[in-house]
Amino acid sequence: TVQIDGKKCYCGNLGCWETVASTEAIVARANEMGFSLVGDSNNKKYLSILSSSETVFEPLLNQIEKSLAVGIVNIVNSLDPEVVILGGVASMIPENSLRNLIDLVNSRVLYATGQNIRIIRSVLHEKGMASSKMIGAALHIIDNKTADFV
């Protein structure tokens, strides 16, 4: 939960990270603001925001940065990872948005974490969801089947 009294999530909880940072949430916010986005899916509409050079989308980019930051800060404060890897469409944010995101996260994490969290893009880019599932499935098979040969 990132908003105590936030919107209801598909999981039944209120204010989940998904309700503010997902492609669906960002596209819904764009629609509320009166934007007409290009694309036949939420991912394509979201990517049209990220790839646009129009300054009219800056409020949406700021929302994306803040929405990602609040969840990442919670993860960092809870788990203290050395690095956070953005995957899927989140990895496609513009370079200046990535810098803003890093600054936001590092300004809000607990002092004990060192306030120098590395946030990088997945090498899998927008194919990350499908690729990571395939890699996970392959690793599962390797882990379970190699024991038969050892």
mmCIF file of C-alpha atoms in Angstrom:
data_model
loop_
_atom_site.group_PDB
_atom_site.id
_atom_site.type_symbol
_atom_site.label_atom_id
_atom_site.label_comp_id
_atom_site.label_asym_id
_atom_site.label_seq_id
_atom_site.Cartn_x
_atom_site.Cartn_y
_atom_site.Cartn_z
ATOM 1 C CA THR A 1 0.000 0.000 0.000
ATOM 2 C CA VAL A 2 1.341 3.400 -0.978
ATOM 3 C CA GLN A 3 -1.854 5.420 -0.397
ATOM 4 C CA ILE A 4 -3.804 4.565 2.756
ATOM 5 C CA ASP A 5 -7.151 5.700 1.339
ATOM 6 C CA GLY A 6 -6.254 5.252 -2.326
ATOM 7 C CA LYS A 7 -8.203 3.692 -5.157
ATOM 8 C CA LYS A 8 -9.379 0.120 -4.896
ATOM 9 C CA CYS A 9 -6.964 -2.326 -6.497
ATOM 10 C CA TYR A 10 -7.945 -5.425 -8.455
ATOM 11 C CA CYS A 11 -6.552 -7.433 -5.491
ATOM 12 C CA GLY A 12 -9.232 -5.924 -3.239
ATOM 13 C CA ASN A 13 -6.877 -3.734 -1.190
ATOM 14 C CA LEU A 14 -6.870 0.063 -1.274
ATOM 15 C CA GLY A 15 -4.016 2.228 -2.513
ATOM 16 C CA CYS A 16 -1.714 -0.484 -3.838
ATOM 17 C CA TRP A 17 1.348 0.558 -5.827
ATOM 18 C CA GLU A 18 -0.422 -0.868 -8.881
ATOM 19 C CA THR A 19 -3.189 1.755 -8.523
ATOM 20 C CA VAL A 20 -0.745 4.636 -8.999
ATOM 21 C CA ALA A 21 2.275 3.326 -10.924
ATOM 22 C CA SER A 22 0.933 0.789 -13.424
ATOM 23 C CA THR A 23 0.506 1.534 -17.105
ATOM 24 C CA GLU A 24 -3.250 1.328 -16.559
ATOM 25 C CA ALA A 25 -3.121 3.941 -13.786
ATOM 26 C CA ILE A 26 -0.973 6.324 -15.825
ATOM 27 C CA VAL A 27 -3.146 5.955 -18.944
ATOM 28 C CA ALA A 28 -6.284 6.502 -16.835
ATOM 29 C CA ARG A 29 -4.697 9.656 -15.385
ATOM 30 C CA ALA A 30 -3.850 10.851 -18.920
ATOM 31 C CA ASN A 31 -7.473 10.298 -19.964
ATOM 32 C CA GLU A 32 -8.683 12.236 -16.887
ATOM 33 C CA MET A 33 -6.390 15.097 -17.933
ATOM 34 C CA GLY A 34 -7.965 15.091 -21.416
ATOM 35 C CA PHE A 35 -5.069 13.615 -23.385
ATOM 36 C CA SER A 36 -5.761 11.528 -26.458
ATOM 37 C CA LEU A 37 -3.047 8.875 -26.535
ATOM 38 C CA VAL A 38 -1.895 6.858 -29.534
ATOM 39 C CA GLY A 39 -1.988 3.072 -29.305
ATOM 40 C CA ASP A 40 -4.321 0.105 -29.127
ATOM 41 C CA SER A 41 -3.182 -1.091 -25.685
ATOM 42 C CA ASN A 42 -2.306 0.550 -22.381
ATOM 43 C CA ASN A 43 1.359 -0.355 -22.877
ATOM 44 C CA LYS A 44 1.441 1.350 -26.293
ATOM 45 C CA LYS A 45 -0.376 4.402 -24.934
ATOM 46 C CA TYR A 46 2.041 4.533 -21.988
ATOM 47 C CA LEU A 47 5.007 4.247 -24.359
ATOM 48 C CA SER A 48 3.566 7.095 -26.461
ATOM 49 C CA ILE A 49 3.821 9.301 -23.355
ATOM 50 C CA LEU A 50 7.398 8.201 -22.705
ATOM 51 C CA SER A 51 8.535 8.693 -26.296
ATOM 52 C CA SER A 52 6.877 12.069 -26.840
ATOM 53 C CA SER A 53 9.017 15.193 -26.852
ATOM 54 C CA GLU A 54 5.975 17.355 -26.098
ATOM 55 C CA THR A 55 6.230 19.245 -22.808
ATOM 56 C CA VAL A 56 2.487 18.828 -22.319
ATOM 57 C CA PHE A 57 3.240 15.335 -20.947
ATOM 58 C CA GLU A 58 5.619 16.602 -18.233
ATOM 59 C CA PRO A 59 2.958 16.371 -15.478
ATOM 60 C CA LEU A 60 2.425 12.715 -16.414
ATOM 61 C CA LEU A 61 6.165 12.030 -16.460
ATOM 62 C CA ASN A 62 6.406 13.642 -13.015
ATOM 63 C CA GLN A 63 3.612 11.378 -11.804
ATOM 64 C CA ILE A 64 5.392 8.331 -13.235
ATOM 65 C CA GLU A 65 8.614 9.336 -11.474
ATOM 66 C CA LYS A 66 6.880 9.958 -8.124
ATOM 67 C CA SER A 67 4.725 6.836 -8.368
ATOM 68 C CA LEU A 68 7.714 4.626 -9.108
ATOM 69 C CA ALA A 69 9.767 6.375 -6.413
ATOM 70 C CA VAL A 70 7.284 5.802 -3.585
ATOM 71 C CA GLY A 71 7.218 2.060 -4.202
ATOM 72 C CA ILE A 72 10.969 1.797 -4.711
ATOM 73 C CA VAL A 73 11.615 3.722 -1.474
ATOM 74 C CA ASN A 74 9.396 1.263 0.411
ATOM 75 C CA ILE A 75 11.282 -1.673 -1.110
ATOM 76 C CA VAL A 76 14.689 -0.135 -0.372
ATOM 77 C CA ASN A 77 13.764 0.764 3.209
ATOM 78 C CA SER A 78 12.419 -2.748 3.799
ATOM 79 C CA LEU A 79 14.952 -4.918 1.969
ATOM 80 C CA ASP A 80 18.055 -2.706 1.537
ATOM 81 C CA PRO A 81 18.991 -3.950 -1.958
ATOM 82 C CA GLU A 82 22.241 -2.843 -3.558
ATOM 83 C CA VAL A 83 20.521 -2.177 -6.861
ATOM 84 C CA VAL A 84 16.981 -1.809 -8.199
ATOM 85 C CA ILE A 85 16.374 -2.994 -11.757
ATOM 86 C CA LEU A 86 13.519 -1.495 -13.741
ATOM 87 C CA GLY A 87 11.942 -3.947 -16.150
ATOM 88 C CA GLY A 88 9.155 -3.970 -18.690
ATOM 89 C CA VAL A 89 7.758 -0.614 -19.738
ATOM 90 C CA ALA A 90 9.145 1.011 -16.573
ATOM 91 C CA SER A 91 12.602 0.504 -18.059
ATOM 92 C CA MET A 92 11.595 2.676 -21.001
ATOM 93 C CA ILE A 93 11.295 5.957 -19.068
ATOM 94 C CA PRO A 94 13.305 8.794 -20.620
ATOM 95 C CA GLU A 95 16.850 9.352 -19.358
ATOM 96 C CA ASN A 96 15.957 12.589 -17.550
ATOM 97 C CA SER A 97 13.049 10.813 -15.824
ATOM 98 C CA LEU A 98 15.415 8.056 -14.718
ATOM 99 C CA ARG A 99 17.765 10.680 -13.228
ATOM 100 C CA ASN A 100 14.812 12.360 -11.482
ATOM 101 C CA LEU A 101 13.657 8.975 -10.175
ATOM 102 C CA ILE A 102 17.115 8.193 -8.788
ATOM 103 C CA ASP A 103 17.284 11.606 -7.094
ATOM 104 C CA LEU A 104 13.789 11.191 -5.616
ATOM 105 C CA VAL A 105 14.559 7.727 -4.269
ATOM 106 C CA ASN A 106 17.930 8.712 -2.819
ATOM 107 C CA SER A 107 16.426 11.788 -1.148
ATOM 108 C CA ARG A 108 13.804 9.674 0.644
ATOM 109 C CA VAL A 109 15.455 6.404 1.608
ATOM 110 C CA LEU A 110 16.535 5.818 5.184
ATOM 111 C CA TYR A 111 20.002 7.033 6.074
ATOM 112 C CA ALA A 112 21.115 3.489 6.963
ATOM 113 C CA THR A 113 20.854 2.438 3.321
ATOM 114 C CA GLY A 114 23.592 4.862 2.355
ATOM 115 C CA GLN A 115 21.290 7.032 0.220
ATOM 116 C CA ASN A 116 23.088 6.025 -2.940
ATOM 117 C CA ILE A 117 20.782 3.430 -4.429
ATOM 118 C CA ARG A 118 21.606 2.331 -7.948
ATOM 119 C CA ILE A 119 18.574 2.155 -10.218
ATOM 120 C CA ILE A 120 19.260 0.673 -13.625
ATOM 121 C CA ARG A 121 17.303 -0.505 -16.625
ATOM 122 C CA SER A 122 16.862 -4.193 -17.307
ATOM 123 C CA VAL A 123 18.817 -5.416 -20.290
ATOM 124 C CA LEU A 124 15.589 -7.139 -21.361
ATOM 125 C CA HIS A 125 13.856 -3.741 -21.929
ATOM 126 C CA GLU A 126 10.157 -3.865 -22.850
ATOM 127 C CA LYS A 127 10.385 -7.604 -23.508
ATOM 128 C CA GLY A 128 11.255 -8.104 -19.843
ATOM 129 C CA MET A 129 7.946 -9.600 -18.729
ATOM 130 C CA ALA A 130 7.913 -12.421 -21.258
ATOM 131 C CA SER A 131 11.680 -12.900 -21.226
ATOM 132 C CA SER A 132 11.974 -13.020 -17.446
ATOM 133 C CA LYS A 133 9.213 -15.627 -17.254
ATOM 134 C CA MET A 134 10.962 -17.770 -19.857
ATOM 135 C CA ILE A 135 14.302 -17.386 -18.084
ATOM 136 C CA GLY A 136 12.665 -18.292 -14.768
ATOM 137 C CA ALA A 137 11.021 -21.362 -16.289
ATOM 138 C CA ALA A 138 14.326 -22.453 -17.825
ATOM 139 C CA LEU A 139 16.164 -21.972 -14.519
ATOM 140 C CA HIS A 140 13.487 -23.979 -12.723
ATOM 141 C CA ILE A 141 14.012 -26.873 -15.134
ATOM 142 C CA ILE A 142 17.798 -26.582 -14.870
ATOM 143 C CA ASP A 143 17.684 -26.509 -11.056
ATOM 144 C CA ASN A 144 15.333 -29.467 -10.823
ATOM 145 C CA LYS A 145 16.721 -31.650 -13.592
ATOM 146 C CA THR A 146 20.455 -31.173 -13.072
ATOM 147 C CA ALA A 147 20.147 -32.885 -9.691
ATOM 148 C CA ASP A 148 19.285 -36.069 -11.620
ATOM 149 C CA PHE A 149 22.659 -35.924 -13.373
ATOM 150 C CA VAL A 150 24.868 -35.074 -10.399
#
